[in-house]
Amino acid sequence: MSGTLGSISIRAMNYLDVQPLRREVLRAGMLDQTVNFDGDDDPTTMHLGAFTDAEVNIGVSTWLQRPFPSEPQLRGLQLRGMATAVLVQGHGIGGLLLHAGMEYAAAIGVDLIWANARDSALTFYNRHGFSTVGDGFIETVTQLPHHQVVAYLVQ
Ligand SMILES: CC(C)(COP(=O)(O)OP(=O)(O)OC[C@H]1O[C@@H](n2cnc3c(N)ncnc32)[C@H](O)[C@@H]1OP(=O)(O)O)[C@@H](O)C(=O)NCCC(=O)NCCS
């Protein structure tokens, strides 16, 4: 992508390298700043990051091969740790990461992508083809309201 941020590239990252942005964006102001997710170092887990042409990491996302609890018979990919650096939110970086993750999902042949999404990000997910399902809940670490979202891949 090219625009006001210059040229942005999306590529796979090491799981330790996604942690600074996770901490800055997803754990800001929280006492518990733990950003290790179960399955982060699993060989089947993909971490996708967005980088400026100066190699600054401005977005991260993690894609774990995990079934969607409501449809365990289908092959699921769980999206976690979706974060865009605060100063560049709303410029399409999250969309680029979602798009790259969807391409990855299609390449590995999963049936669906799902996430526990913050309610504040539901519009973002819905605009990218995810449906909101089930009742809302308070996520234990962040204490923020969440819903599950799911997008099905057409094979
Ligand atoms: C949610 C989040 C990951 C989205 O990433 P982002 O880079 O801001 O996403 P985008 O810029 O692609 O899209 C966000 C909005 O900007 C708008 N947008 C997209 N491209 C744009 C552009 N070039 N210029 C201006 N606005 C744009 C989109 O319409 C979208 O609006 P919406 O929220 O009403 O759908 C990011 O805002 C974030 O990290 N938020 C805090 C942490 C968080 O909530 N993470 C998700 C946990 S589930």
PDB file of C-alpha atoms and ligand atoms in Angstrom:
ATOM      1  CA  MET A   1       0.000   0.000   0.000  1.00  0.00           C
ATOM      2  CA  SER A   2       1.185   3.536  -0.740  1.00  0.00           C
ATOM      3  CA  GLY A   3      -0.262   6.716   0.798  1.00  0.00           C
ATOM      4  CA  THR A   4       0.409   9.303   3.488  1.00  0.00           C
ATOM      5  CA  LEU A   5       2.310   6.678   5.474  1.00  0.00           C
ATOM      6  CA  GLY A   6       4.531   5.839   2.518  1.00  0.00           C
ATOM      7  CA  SER A   7       4.753   2.306   1.327  1.00  0.00           C
ATOM      8  CA  ILE A   8       3.534  -0.338   3.805  1.00  0.00           C
ATOM      9  CA  SER A   9       4.592  -3.945   3.651  1.00  0.00           C
ATOM     10  CA  ILE A  10       2.947  -6.874   5.392  1.00  0.00           C
ATOM     11  CA  ARG A  11       5.067  -9.851   6.373  1.00  0.00           C
ATOM     12  CA  ALA A  12       5.468 -12.715   8.819  1.00  0.00           C
ATOM     13  CA  MET A  13       7.090 -11.921  12.167  1.00  0.00           C
ATOM     14  CA  ASN A  14       8.741 -13.804  15.010  1.00  0.00           C
ATOM     15  CA  TYR A  15       6.374 -14.168  17.970  1.00  0.00           C
ATOM     16  CA  LEU A  16       8.638 -12.222  20.342  1.00  0.00           C
ATOM     17  CA  ASP A  17       8.717  -9.259  17.968  1.00  0.00           C
ATOM     18  CA  VAL A  18       4.940  -8.728  18.105  1.00  0.00           C
ATOM     19  CA  GLN A  19       4.999  -8.163  21.857  1.00  0.00           C
ATOM     20  CA  PRO A  20       6.028  -4.463  22.078  1.00  0.00           C
ATOM     21  CA  LEU A  21       3.107  -3.290  19.936  1.00  0.00           C
ATOM     22  CA  ARG A  22       0.685  -5.637  21.693  1.00  0.00           C
ATOM     23  CA  ARG A  23       1.761  -4.156  25.022  1.00  0.00           C
ATOM     24  CA  GLU A  24       1.565  -0.551  23.819  1.00  0.00           C
ATOM     25  CA  VAL A  25      -1.837  -0.846  22.134  1.00  0.00           C
ATOM     26  CA  LEU A  26      -3.700  -3.699  23.830  1.00  0.00           C
ATOM     27  CA  ARG A  27      -2.455  -3.367  27.406  1.00  0.00           C
ATOM     28  CA  ALA A  28      -2.102   0.426  27.684  1.00  0.00           C
ATOM     29  CA  GLY A  29      -2.824   1.627  31.215  1.00  0.00           C
ATOM     30  CA  MET A  30      -3.470  -1.896  32.502  1.00  0.00           C
ATOM     31  CA  LEU A  31      -1.823  -3.392  35.547  1.00  0.00           C
ATOM     32  CA  ASP A  32      -1.475  -6.775  33.883  1.00  0.00           C
ATOM     33  CA  GLN A  33       0.641  -6.108  30.820  1.00  0.00           C
ATOM     34  CA  THR A  34       1.136  -9.780  29.969  1.00  0.00           C
ATOM     35  CA  VAL A  35       1.272 -10.214  26.229  1.00  0.00           C
ATOM     36  CA  ASN A  36       2.216 -13.884  25.880  1.00  0.00           C
ATOM     37  CA  PHE A  37      -0.651 -15.750  24.284  1.00  0.00           C
ATOM     38  CA  ASP A  38      -1.055 -19.492  24.571  1.00  0.00           C
ATOM     39  CA  GLY A  39       0.080 -20.955  21.239  1.00  0.00           C
ATOM     40  CA  ASP A  40       2.217 -17.961  20.222  1.00  0.00           C
ATOM     41  CA  ASP A  41       5.261 -20.176  19.616  1.00  0.00           C
ATOM     42  CA  ASP A  42       3.355 -23.034  18.021  1.00  0.00           C
ATOM     43  CA  PRO A  43       4.905 -23.794  14.615  1.00  0.00           C
ATOM     44  CA  THR A  44       1.466 -23.554  13.010  1.00  0.00           C
ATOM     45  CA  THR A  45       0.869 -20.031  14.361  1.00  0.00           C
ATOM     46  CA  MET A  46       1.361 -17.103  11.966  1.00  0.00           C
ATOM     47  CA  HIS A  47       2.227 -13.594  13.138  1.00  0.00           C
ATOM     48  CA  LEU A  48       1.692 -10.933  10.478  1.00  0.00           C
ATOM     49  CA  GLY A  49       3.051  -7.423  10.879  1.00  0.00           C
ATOM     50  CA  ALA A  50       2.827  -4.139   8.992  1.00  0.00           C
ATOM     51  CA  PHE A  51       6.028  -2.159   8.401  1.00  0.00           C
ATOM     52  CA  THR A  52       6.775   1.281   7.030  1.00  0.00           C
ATOM     53  CA  ASP A  53       9.471   1.660   4.421  1.00  0.00           C
ATOM     54  CA  ALA A  54      11.729   2.760   7.320  1.00  0.00           C
ATOM     55  CA  GLU A  55      11.071  -0.668   8.900  1.00  0.00           C
ATOM     56  CA  VAL A  56       8.943   0.669  11.757  1.00  0.00           C
ATOM     57  CA  ASN A  57       6.444  -1.947  12.931  1.00  0.00           C
ATOM     58  CA  ILE A  58       3.041  -0.223  12.979  1.00  0.00           C
ATOM     59  CA  GLY A  59       0.665  -3.171  13.105  1.00  0.00           C
ATOM     60  CA  VAL A  60       0.524  -6.752  14.365  1.00  0.00           C
ATOM     61  CA  SER A  61      -1.886  -9.676  14.202  1.00  0.00           C
ATOM     62  CA  THR A  62      -1.678 -13.322  15.225  1.00  0.00           C
ATOM     63  CA  TRP A  63      -3.401 -16.235  13.500  1.00  0.00           C
ATOM     64  CA  LEU A  64      -3.734 -19.495  15.445  1.00  0.00           C
ATOM     65  CA  GLN A  65      -5.072 -22.769  14.062  1.00  0.00           C
ATOM     66  CA  ARG A  66      -7.844 -23.229  16.618  1.00  0.00           C
ATOM     67  CA  PRO A  67     -11.446 -24.383  16.112  1.00  0.00           C
ATOM     68  CA  PHE A  68     -14.240 -21.908  16.653  1.00  0.00           C
ATOM     69  CA  PRO A  69     -15.889 -23.147  19.894  1.00  0.00           C
ATOM     70  CA  SER A  70     -19.393 -22.902  18.378  1.00  0.00           C
ATOM     71  CA  GLU A  71     -18.416 -24.954  15.311  1.00  0.00           C
ATOM     72  CA  PRO A  72     -15.616 -27.311  16.376  1.00  0.00           C
ATOM     73  CA  GLN A  73     -16.238 -29.614  13.401  1.00  0.00           C
ATOM     74  CA  LEU A  74     -14.962 -26.919  11.012  1.00  0.00           C
ATOM     75  CA  ARG A  75     -11.311 -25.974  10.545  1.00  0.00           C
ATOM     76  CA  GLY A  76     -10.896 -22.643  12.290  1.00  0.00           C
ATOM     77  CA  LEU A  77      -8.264 -19.945  12.438  1.00  0.00           C
ATOM     78  CA  GLN A  78      -8.373 -17.678  15.478  1.00  0.00           C
ATOM     79  CA  LEU A  79      -7.288 -14.065  15.078  1.00  0.00           C
ATOM     80  CA  ARG A  80      -5.735 -12.596  18.220  1.00  0.00           C
ATOM     81  CA  GLY A  81      -3.612  -9.612  19.151  1.00  0.00           C
ATOM     82  CA  MET A  82      -4.872  -7.318  16.394  1.00  0.00           C
ATOM     83  CA  ALA A  83      -3.281  -3.921  17.015  1.00  0.00           C
ATOM     84  CA  THR A  84      -2.336  -0.843  15.013  1.00  0.00           C
ATOM     85  CA  ALA A  85       0.057   1.716  16.536  1.00  0.00           C
ATOM     86  CA  VAL A  86      -2.054   4.460  18.118  1.00  0.00           C
ATOM     87  CA  LEU A  87      -0.718   7.289  15.944  1.00  0.00           C
ATOM     88  CA  VAL A  88      -1.623   5.549  12.684  1.00  0.00           C
ATOM     89  CA  GLN A  89      -4.997   4.006  13.508  1.00  0.00           C
ATOM     90  CA  GLY A  90      -7.715   4.730  10.944  1.00  0.00           C
ATOM     91  CA  HIS A  91      -5.363   4.740   7.956  1.00  0.00           C
ATOM     92  CA  GLY A  92      -6.102   1.275   6.651  1.00  0.00           C
ATOM     93  CA  ILE A  93      -3.303  -0.685   8.363  1.00  0.00           C
ATOM     94  CA  GLY A  94      -5.720  -2.975  10.226  1.00  0.00           C
ATOM     95  CA  GLY A  95      -7.555  -3.587   6.971  1.00  0.00           C
ATOM     96  CA  LEU A  96      -4.306  -4.569   5.248  1.00  0.00           C
ATOM     97  CA  LEU A  97      -3.483  -7.019   8.051  1.00  0.00           C
ATOM     98  CA  LEU A  98      -6.974  -8.534   7.934  1.00  0.00           C
ATOM     99  CA  HIS A  99      -6.760  -8.896   4.185  1.00  0.00           C
ATOM    100  CA  ALA A 100      -3.339 -10.600   4.433  1.00  0.00           C
ATOM    101  CA  GLY A 101      -4.662 -12.905   7.164  1.00  0.00           C
ATOM    102  CA  MET A 102      -7.639 -13.832   5.010  1.00  0.00           C
ATOM    103  CA  GLU A 103      -5.281 -14.693   2.146  1.00  0.00           C
ATOM    104  CA  TYR A 104      -3.236 -16.812   4.545  1.00  0.00           C
ATOM    105  CA  ALA A 105      -6.437 -18.519   5.749  1.00  0.00           C
ATOM    106  CA  ALA A 106      -7.393 -19.348   2.173  1.00  0.00           C
ATOM    107  CA  ALA A 107      -3.886 -20.646   1.427  1.00  0.00           C
ATOM    108  CA  ILE A 108      -3.919 -23.088   4.352  1.00  0.00           C
ATOM    109  CA  GLY A 109      -7.492 -24.128   3.602  1.00  0.00           C
ATOM    110  CA  VAL A 110      -9.364 -23.295   6.805  1.00  0.00           C
ATOM    111  CA  ASP A 111     -13.153 -23.025   6.785  1.00  0.00           C
ATOM    112  CA  LEU A 112     -13.495 -19.929   8.914  1.00  0.00           C
ATOM    113  CA  ILE A 113     -11.723 -17.156  10.833  1.00  0.00           C
ATOM    114  CA  TRP A 114     -12.969 -16.190  14.286  1.00  0.00           C
ATOM    115  CA  ALA A 115     -12.013 -13.790  17.052  1.00  0.00           C
ATOM    116  CA  ASN A 116     -13.015 -12.547  20.459  1.00  0.00           C
ATOM    117  CA  ALA A 117     -13.432  -8.930  19.404  1.00  0.00           C
ATOM    118  CA  ARG A 118     -13.592  -5.815  21.510  1.00  0.00           C
ATOM    119  CA  ASP A 119     -16.957  -4.152  21.089  1.00  0.00           C
ATOM    120  CA  SER A 120     -15.075  -0.969  20.141  1.00  0.00           C
ATOM    121  CA  ALA A 121     -13.673  -2.827  17.097  1.00  0.00           C
ATOM    122  CA  LEU A 122     -16.899  -4.538  15.939  1.00  0.00           C
ATOM    123  CA  THR A 123     -17.589  -1.976  13.196  1.00  0.00           C
ATOM    124  CA  PHE A 124     -14.089  -2.582  11.855  1.00  0.00           C
ATOM    125  CA  TYR A 125     -14.612  -6.376  11.734  1.00  0.00           C
ATOM    126  CA  ASN A 126     -18.141  -6.100  10.331  1.00  0.00           C
ATOM    127  CA  ARG A 127     -16.890  -3.858   7.516  1.00  0.00           C
ATOM    128  CA  HIS A 128     -14.401  -6.562   6.606  1.00  0.00           C
ATOM    129  CA  GLY A 129     -16.966  -9.326   6.293  1.00  0.00           C
ATOM    130  CA  PHE A 130     -17.136 -10.678   9.849  1.00  0.00           C
ATOM    131  CA  SER A 131     -20.489 -11.365  11.509  1.00  0.00           C
ATOM    132  CA  THR A 132     -21.051 -10.788  15.206  1.00  0.00           C
ATOM    133  CA  VAL A 133     -22.389 -13.915  16.936  1.00  0.00           C
ATOM    134  CA  GLY A 134     -23.707 -14.776  20.394  1.00  0.00           C
ATOM    135  CA  ASP A 135     -24.007 -12.769  23.544  1.00  0.00           C
ATOM    136  CA  GLY A 136     -21.518 -10.179  24.679  1.00  0.00           C
ATOM    137  CA  PHE A 137     -19.104 -10.943  27.496  1.00  0.00           C
ATOM    138  CA  ILE A 138     -16.473  -9.229  29.595  1.00  0.00           C
ATOM    139  CA  GLU A 139     -13.008 -10.475  28.723  1.00  0.00           C
ATOM    140  CA  THR A 140     -11.140 -11.395  31.880  1.00  0.00           C
ATOM    141  CA  VAL A 141      -7.714  -9.806  31.287  1.00  0.00           C
ATOM    142  CA  THR A 142      -8.832  -6.456  29.867  1.00  0.00           C
ATOM    143  CA  GLN A 143     -12.261  -6.307  31.597  1.00  0.00           C
ATOM    144  CA  LEU A 144     -13.587  -4.857  28.318  1.00  0.00           C
ATOM    145  CA  PRO A 145     -16.859  -5.848  26.610  1.00  0.00           C
ATOM    146  CA  HIS A 146     -16.371  -8.315  23.759  1.00  0.00           C
ATOM    147  CA  HIS A 147     -18.350 -10.330  21.215  1.00  0.00           C
ATOM    148  CA  GLN A 148     -17.263 -13.210  19.047  1.00  0.00           C
ATOM    149  CA  VAL A 149     -16.983 -12.520  15.326  1.00  0.00           C
ATOM    150  CA  VAL A 150     -16.673 -15.028  12.501  1.00  0.00           C
ATOM    151  CA  ALA A 151     -16.019 -14.955   8.753  1.00  0.00           C
ATOM    152  CA  TYR A 152     -16.458 -18.029   6.538  1.00  0.00           C
ATOM    153  CA  LEU A 153     -14.149 -18.737   3.635  1.00  0.00           C
ATOM    154  CA  VAL A 154     -15.597 -19.713   0.310  1.00  0.00           C
ATOM    155  CA  GLN A 155     -13.447 -22.642  -0.892  1.00  0.00           C
TER     156      GLN A 155
HETATM  157  C1  LIG B   1      -9.151  -2.021  15.716  1.00  0.00           C
HETATM  158  C2  LIG B   1      -7.835  -1.722  14.999  1.00  0.00           C
HETATM  159  C3  LIG B   1      -6.955  -2.957  15.002  1.00  0.00           C
HETATM  160  C4  LIG B   1      -8.165  -1.368  13.549  1.00  0.00           C
HETATM  161  O1  LIG B   1      -6.947  -1.055  12.911  1.00  0.00           O
HETATM  162  P1  LIG B   1      -6.817   0.266  12.013  1.00  0.00           P
HETATM  163  O2  LIG B   1      -5.482   0.259  11.411  1.00  0.00           O
HETATM  164  O3  LIG B   1      -7.226   1.447  12.832  1.00  0.00           O
HETATM  165  O4  LIG B   1      -7.931  -0.129  10.938  1.00  0.00           O
HETATM  166  P2  LIG B   1      -8.308   0.594   9.576  1.00  0.00           P
HETATM  167  O5  LIG B   1      -7.675   1.930   9.479  1.00  0.00           O
HETATM  168  O6  LIG B   1      -8.101  -0.395   8.513  1.00  0.00           O
HETATM  169  O7  LIG B   1      -9.851   0.748   9.790  1.00  0.00           O
HETATM  170  C5  LIG B   1     -10.320   1.466  10.918  1.00  0.00           C
HETATM  171  C6  LIG B   1     -11.243   2.526  10.483  1.00  0.00           C
HETATM  172  O8  LIG B   1     -10.566   3.496   9.722  1.00  0.00           O
HETATM  173  C7  LIG B   1     -11.238   3.689   8.490  1.00  0.00           C
HETATM  174  N1  LIG B   1     -10.196   3.793   7.455  1.00  0.00           N
HETATM  175  C8  LIG B   1      -9.700   2.819   6.702  1.00  0.00           C
HETATM  176  N2  LIG B   1      -8.789   3.310   5.840  1.00  0.00           N
HETATM  177  C9  LIG B   1      -8.714   4.618   6.077  1.00  0.00           C
HETATM  178  C10 LIG B   1      -7.953   5.676   5.511  1.00  0.00           C
HETATM  179  N3  LIG B   1      -7.078   5.456   4.514  1.00  0.00           N
HETATM  180  N4  LIG B   1      -8.096   6.914   6.029  1.00  0.00           N
HETATM  181  C11 LIG B   1      -8.973   7.118   7.039  1.00  0.00           C
HETATM  182  N5  LIG B   1      -9.722   6.167   7.596  1.00  0.00           N
HETATM  183  C12 LIG B   1      -9.609   4.940   7.117  1.00  0.00           C
HETATM  184  C13 LIG B   1     -12.070   2.471   8.269  1.00  0.00           C
HETATM  185  O9  LIG B   1     -13.259   2.832   7.590  1.00  0.00           O
HETATM  186  C14 LIG B   1     -12.348   1.996   9.667  1.00  0.00           C
HETATM  187  O10 LIG B   1     -13.525   2.550  10.154  1.00  0.00           O
HETATM  188  P3  LIG B   1     -14.486   1.664  11.097  1.00  0.00           P
HETATM  189  O11 LIG B   1     -13.775   1.413  12.386  1.00  0.00           O
HETATM  190  O12 LIG B   1     -15.685   2.519  11.266  1.00  0.00           O
HETATM  191  O13 LIG B   1     -14.721   0.392  10.358  1.00  0.00           O
HETATM  192  C15 LIG B   1      -7.083  -0.528  15.613  1.00  0.00           C
HETATM  193  O14 LIG B   1      -7.892   0.608  15.591  1.00  0.00           O
HETATM  194  C16 LIG B   1      -6.577  -0.787  17.022  1.00  0.00           C
HETATM  195  O15 LIG B   1      -5.483  -1.291  17.202  1.00  0.00           O
HETATM  196  N6  LIG B   1      -7.407  -0.444  18.021  1.00  0.00           N
HETATM  197  C17 LIG B   1      -7.027  -0.619  19.422  1.00  0.00           C
HETATM  198  C18 LIG B   1      -6.865  -2.074  19.784  1.00  0.00           C
HETATM  199  C19 LIG B   1      -8.036  -2.922  19.377  1.00  0.00           C
HETATM  200  O16 LIG B   1      -9.187  -2.585  19.620  1.00  0.00           O
HETATM  201  N7  LIG B   1      -7.727  -4.062  18.741  1.00  0.00           N
HETATM  202  C20 LIG B   1      -8.721  -5.006  18.327  1.00  0.00           C
HETATM  203  C21 LIG B   1      -8.960  -5.929  19.445  1.00  0.00           C
HETATM  204  S1  LIG B   1     -10.245  -7.070  19.011  1.00  0.00           S
END
